[in-house]
CSV table of C-alpha atoms in Angstrom, one decimal:
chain,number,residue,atom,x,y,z
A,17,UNK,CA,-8.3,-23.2,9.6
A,18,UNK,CA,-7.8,-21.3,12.9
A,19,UNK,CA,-3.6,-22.5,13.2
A,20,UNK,CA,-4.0,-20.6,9.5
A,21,UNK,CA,-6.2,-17.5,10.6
A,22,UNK,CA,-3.5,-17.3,13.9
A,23,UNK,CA,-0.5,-17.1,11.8
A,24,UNK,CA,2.7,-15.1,13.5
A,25,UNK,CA,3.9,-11.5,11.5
A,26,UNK,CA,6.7,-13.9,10.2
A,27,UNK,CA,4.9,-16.3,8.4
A,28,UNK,CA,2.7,-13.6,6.8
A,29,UNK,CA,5.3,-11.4,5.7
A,30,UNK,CA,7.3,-15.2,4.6
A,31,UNK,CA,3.8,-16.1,2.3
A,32,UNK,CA,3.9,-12.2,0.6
A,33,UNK,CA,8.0,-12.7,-0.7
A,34,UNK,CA,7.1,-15.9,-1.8
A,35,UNK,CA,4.5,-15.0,-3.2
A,36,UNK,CA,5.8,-11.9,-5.4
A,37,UNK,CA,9.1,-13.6,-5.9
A,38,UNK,CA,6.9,-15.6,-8.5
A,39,UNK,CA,5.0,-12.6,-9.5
A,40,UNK,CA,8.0,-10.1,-10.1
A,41,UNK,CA,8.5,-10.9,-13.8
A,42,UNK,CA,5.0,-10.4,-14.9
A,43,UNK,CA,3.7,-8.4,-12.6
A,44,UNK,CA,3.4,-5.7,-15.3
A,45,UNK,CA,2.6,-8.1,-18.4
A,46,UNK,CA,-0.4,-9.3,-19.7
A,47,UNK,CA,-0.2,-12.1,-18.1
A,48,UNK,CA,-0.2,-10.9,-14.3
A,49,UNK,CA,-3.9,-12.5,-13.9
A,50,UNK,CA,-5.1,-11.1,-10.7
A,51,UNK,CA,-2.8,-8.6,-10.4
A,52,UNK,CA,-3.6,-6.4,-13.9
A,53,UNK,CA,-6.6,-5.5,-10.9
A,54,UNK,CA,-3.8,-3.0,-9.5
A,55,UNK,CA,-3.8,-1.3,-12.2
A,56,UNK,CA,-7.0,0.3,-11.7
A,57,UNK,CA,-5.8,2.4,-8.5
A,58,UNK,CA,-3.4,4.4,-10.4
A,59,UNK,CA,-6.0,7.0,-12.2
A,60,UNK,CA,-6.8,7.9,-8.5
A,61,UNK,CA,-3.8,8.2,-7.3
A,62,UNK,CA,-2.5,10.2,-9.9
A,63,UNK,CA,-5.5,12.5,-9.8
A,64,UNK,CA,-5.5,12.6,-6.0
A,65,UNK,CA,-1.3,13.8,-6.3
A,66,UNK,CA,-2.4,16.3,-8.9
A,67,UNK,CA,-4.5,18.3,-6.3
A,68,UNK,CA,-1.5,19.5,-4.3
A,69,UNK,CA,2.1,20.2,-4.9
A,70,UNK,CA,4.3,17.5,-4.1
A,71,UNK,CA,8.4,17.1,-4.1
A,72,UNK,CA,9.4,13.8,-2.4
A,73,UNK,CA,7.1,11.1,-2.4
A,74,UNK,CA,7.3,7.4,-1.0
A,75,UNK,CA,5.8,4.6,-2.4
A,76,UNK,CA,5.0,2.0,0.2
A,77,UNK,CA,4.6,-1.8,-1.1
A,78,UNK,CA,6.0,-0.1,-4.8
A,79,UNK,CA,6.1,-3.5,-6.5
A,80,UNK,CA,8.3,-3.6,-10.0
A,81,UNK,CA,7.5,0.6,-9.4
A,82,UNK,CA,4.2,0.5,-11.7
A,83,UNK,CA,3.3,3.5,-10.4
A,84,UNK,CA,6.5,5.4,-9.8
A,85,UNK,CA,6.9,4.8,-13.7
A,86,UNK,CA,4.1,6.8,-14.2
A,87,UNK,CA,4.5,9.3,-11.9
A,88,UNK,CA,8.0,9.8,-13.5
A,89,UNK,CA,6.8,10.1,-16.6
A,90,UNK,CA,4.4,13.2,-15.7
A,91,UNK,CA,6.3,14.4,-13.3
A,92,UNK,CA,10.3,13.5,-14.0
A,93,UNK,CA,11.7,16.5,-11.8
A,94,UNK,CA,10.7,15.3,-9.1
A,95,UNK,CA,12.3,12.8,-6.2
A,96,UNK,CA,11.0,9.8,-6.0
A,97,UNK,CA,11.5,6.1,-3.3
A,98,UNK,CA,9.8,2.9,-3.0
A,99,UNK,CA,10.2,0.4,-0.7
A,100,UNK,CA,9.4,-3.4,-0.6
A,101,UNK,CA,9.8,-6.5,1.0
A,102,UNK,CA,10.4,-8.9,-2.0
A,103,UNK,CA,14.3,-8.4,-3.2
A,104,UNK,CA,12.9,-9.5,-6.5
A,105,UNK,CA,10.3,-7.0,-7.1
A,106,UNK,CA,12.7,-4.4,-6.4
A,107,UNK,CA,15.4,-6.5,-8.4
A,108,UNK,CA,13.0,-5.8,-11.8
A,109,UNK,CA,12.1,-1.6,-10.7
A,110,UNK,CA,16.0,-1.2,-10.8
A,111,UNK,CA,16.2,-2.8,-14.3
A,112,UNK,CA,14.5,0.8,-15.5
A,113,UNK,CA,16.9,2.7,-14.1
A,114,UNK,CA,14.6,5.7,-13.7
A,115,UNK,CA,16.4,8.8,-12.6
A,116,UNK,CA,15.8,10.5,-9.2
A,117,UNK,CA,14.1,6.9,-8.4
A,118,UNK,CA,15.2,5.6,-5.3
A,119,UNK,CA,14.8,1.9,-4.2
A,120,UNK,CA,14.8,0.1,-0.9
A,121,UNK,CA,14.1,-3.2,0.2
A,122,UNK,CA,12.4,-2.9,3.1
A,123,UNK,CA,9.3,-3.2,5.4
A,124,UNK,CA,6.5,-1.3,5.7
A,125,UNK,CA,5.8,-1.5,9.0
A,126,UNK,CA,9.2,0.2,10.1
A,127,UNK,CA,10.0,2.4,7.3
A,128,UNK,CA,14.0,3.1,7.0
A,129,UNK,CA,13.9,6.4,6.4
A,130,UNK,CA,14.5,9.8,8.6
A,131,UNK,CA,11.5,12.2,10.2
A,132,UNK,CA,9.5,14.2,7.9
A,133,UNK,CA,11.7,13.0,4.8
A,134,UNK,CA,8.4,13.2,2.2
A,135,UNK,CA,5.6,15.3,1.1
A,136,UNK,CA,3.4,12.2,0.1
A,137,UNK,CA,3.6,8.6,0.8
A,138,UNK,CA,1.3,6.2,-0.9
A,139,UNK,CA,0.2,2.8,-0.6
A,140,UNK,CA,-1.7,1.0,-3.3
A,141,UNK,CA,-3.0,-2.5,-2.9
A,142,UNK,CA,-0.3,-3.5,-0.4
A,143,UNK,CA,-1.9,-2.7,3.0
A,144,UNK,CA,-4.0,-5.8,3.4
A,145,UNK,CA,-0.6,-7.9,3.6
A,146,UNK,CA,0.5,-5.8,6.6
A,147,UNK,CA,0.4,-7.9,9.8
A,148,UNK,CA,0.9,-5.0,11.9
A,149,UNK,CA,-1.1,-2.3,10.7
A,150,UNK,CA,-0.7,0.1,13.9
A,151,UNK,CA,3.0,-0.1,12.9
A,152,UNK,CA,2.4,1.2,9.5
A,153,UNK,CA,0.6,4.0,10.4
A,154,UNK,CA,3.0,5.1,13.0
A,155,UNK,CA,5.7,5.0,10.6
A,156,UNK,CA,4.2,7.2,8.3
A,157,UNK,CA,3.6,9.6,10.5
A,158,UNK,CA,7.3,9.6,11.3
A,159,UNK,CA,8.3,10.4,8.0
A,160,UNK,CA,5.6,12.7,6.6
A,161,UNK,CA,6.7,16.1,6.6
A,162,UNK,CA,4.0,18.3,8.5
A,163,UNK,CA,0.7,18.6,6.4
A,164,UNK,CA,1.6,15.9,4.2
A,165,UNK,CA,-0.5,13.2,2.8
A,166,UNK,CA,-0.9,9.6,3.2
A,167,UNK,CA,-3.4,8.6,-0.5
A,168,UNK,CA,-4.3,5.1,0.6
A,169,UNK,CA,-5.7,2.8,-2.1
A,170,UNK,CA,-7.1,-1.1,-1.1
A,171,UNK,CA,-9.4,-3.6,-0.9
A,172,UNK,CA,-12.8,-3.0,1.4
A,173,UNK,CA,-16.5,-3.6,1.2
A,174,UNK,CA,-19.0,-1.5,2.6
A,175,UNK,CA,-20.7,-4.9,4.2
A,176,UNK,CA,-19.8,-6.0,7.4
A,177,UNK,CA,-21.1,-9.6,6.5
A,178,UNK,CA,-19.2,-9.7,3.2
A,179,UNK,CA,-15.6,-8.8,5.3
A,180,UNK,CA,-16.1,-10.9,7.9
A,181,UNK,CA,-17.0,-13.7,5.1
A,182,UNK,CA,-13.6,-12.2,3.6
A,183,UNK,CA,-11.4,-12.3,6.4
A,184,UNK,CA,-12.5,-15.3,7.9
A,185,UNK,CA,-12.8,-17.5,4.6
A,186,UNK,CA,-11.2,-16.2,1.6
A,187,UNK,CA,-8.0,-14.8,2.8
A,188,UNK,CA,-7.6,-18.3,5.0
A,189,UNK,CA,-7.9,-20.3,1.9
A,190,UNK,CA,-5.9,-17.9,-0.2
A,191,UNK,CA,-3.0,-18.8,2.2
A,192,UNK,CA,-3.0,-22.3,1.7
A,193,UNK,CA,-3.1,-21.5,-2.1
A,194,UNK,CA,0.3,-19.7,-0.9
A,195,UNK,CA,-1.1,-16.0,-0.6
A,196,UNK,CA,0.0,-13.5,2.4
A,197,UNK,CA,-3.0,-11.6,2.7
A,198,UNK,CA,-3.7,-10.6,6.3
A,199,UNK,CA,-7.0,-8.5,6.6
A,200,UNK,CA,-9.6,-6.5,4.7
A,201,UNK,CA,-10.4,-3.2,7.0
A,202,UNK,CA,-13.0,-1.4,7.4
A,203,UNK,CA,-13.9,2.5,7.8
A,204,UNK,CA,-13.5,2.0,11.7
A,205,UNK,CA,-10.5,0.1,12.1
A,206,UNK,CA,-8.6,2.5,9.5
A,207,UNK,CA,-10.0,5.6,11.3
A,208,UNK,CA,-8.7,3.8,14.5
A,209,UNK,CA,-5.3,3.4,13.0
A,210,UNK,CA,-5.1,7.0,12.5
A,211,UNK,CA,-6.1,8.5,15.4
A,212,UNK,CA,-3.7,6.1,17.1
A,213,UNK,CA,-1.1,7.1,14.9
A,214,UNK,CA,-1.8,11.4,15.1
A,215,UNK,CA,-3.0,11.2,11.7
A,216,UNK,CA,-6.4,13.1,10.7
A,217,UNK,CA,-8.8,11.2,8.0
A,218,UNK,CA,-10.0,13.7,5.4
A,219,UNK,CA,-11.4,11.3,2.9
A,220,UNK,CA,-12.7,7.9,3.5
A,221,UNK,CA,-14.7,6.4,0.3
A,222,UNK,CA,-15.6,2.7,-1.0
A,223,UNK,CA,-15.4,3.1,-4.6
A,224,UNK,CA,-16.2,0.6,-7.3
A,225,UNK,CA,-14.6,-3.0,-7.4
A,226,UNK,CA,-14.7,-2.9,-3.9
A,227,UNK,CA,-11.7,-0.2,-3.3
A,228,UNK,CA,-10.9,1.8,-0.3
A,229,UNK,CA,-9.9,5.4,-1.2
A,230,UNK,CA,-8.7,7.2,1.9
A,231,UNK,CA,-6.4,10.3,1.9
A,232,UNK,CA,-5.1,10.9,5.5
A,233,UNK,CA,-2.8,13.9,6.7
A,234,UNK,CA,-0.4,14.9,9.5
A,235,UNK,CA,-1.1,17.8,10.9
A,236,UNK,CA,1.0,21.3,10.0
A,237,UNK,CA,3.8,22.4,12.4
């Protein structure tokens, strides 16, 4: 278990393509199994966007772009990018050739895009598979315009007894069942993140089925 728990960025971010290679084409059917759990962030997110104007938003970890197909819907006028690591997820987003959509493949942790390029990034779902956190929230900062908004949506639990039993048990075994799950976070750890990264936590909440609901800001100019 502990050559498992001690595996490099590589191998993490290896288990994660593999794994949504084989997820791409039903990742928004009926038959996405665990996955159809995603779909329960998008209500908050959508409400949390609605609170402030928004022009250019990134989608971090965007999947087959559930969520940007939503967001287009509502809002079509507006500019819209998701990145992700799996060629294949982003292979299927393409196919609905949204306009004003843009697509990347890409990583997370060292997002390919220019300083303050986006009035909102969000991240839904996709965190925990980040073996380099830090470098996730440094790059956000890099491209959030000033006063924009990081809406952060993932797996927590209020119990520190219940994540240890998490990150110590579950997500080892879910890697030999072929899973790149890295860590479930806690209140502290993201709050560290932040402060590392010049970011300021305005809302940090554990909300039901065990979700983390943080929005997190850069600063104005």
């Amino acid at each position: 278990m502990k050559g498992i728990i001690n595996m490099t960025s590589i191998e993490y971010k290896n288990l994660s393509v593999k794994e949504f290679t084989k997820a791409a084409e039903i990742y928004e059917s009926g038959h996405a199994g665990i996955y159809n759990m995603c779909k329960k962030d998008y209500p908050d997110i959508l409400a949390e966007l609605e609170k402030e104007p928004f022009n250019d938003l990134l989608d971090c970890g965007c999947g087959t772009a559930p969520m940007l197909t939503l967001l287009h819907e509502k809002y079509p006028d507006k500019h819209y990018t998701g990145i992700d690591l799996t060629p294949k997820m982003i292979e299927v987003a393409k196919a609905k050739k949204m306009k004003n959509v843009e697509l990347v493949v890409g990583d997370c942790e060292n997002l390919p895009f220019a300083e303050n390029s986006f009035d909102a990034v969000i991240c839904s779902e996709s965190f925990h598979h980040y073996p380099n956190p830090q470098s996730f929230f440094n790059s956000v900062y890099r491209v959030l315009r000033p006063n924009g908004r990081l809406i952060l949506r993932d797996m927590t639990m209020k119990s520190n007894a219940m994540r240890w039993f998490c990150n110590r048990i579950e997500l080892p075994l879910a890697h030999l069942a072929g899973k790149g799950d890295v860590r479930i976070y806690s209140r502290e750890e993201v709050q560290n993140f932040c402060n590392n990264a010049g970011l300021h936590m305005e809302i940090f909440e554990v909300r039901p089925v065990f979700r983390l609901h943080a929005v997190i800001r850069k600063s104005g100019a």
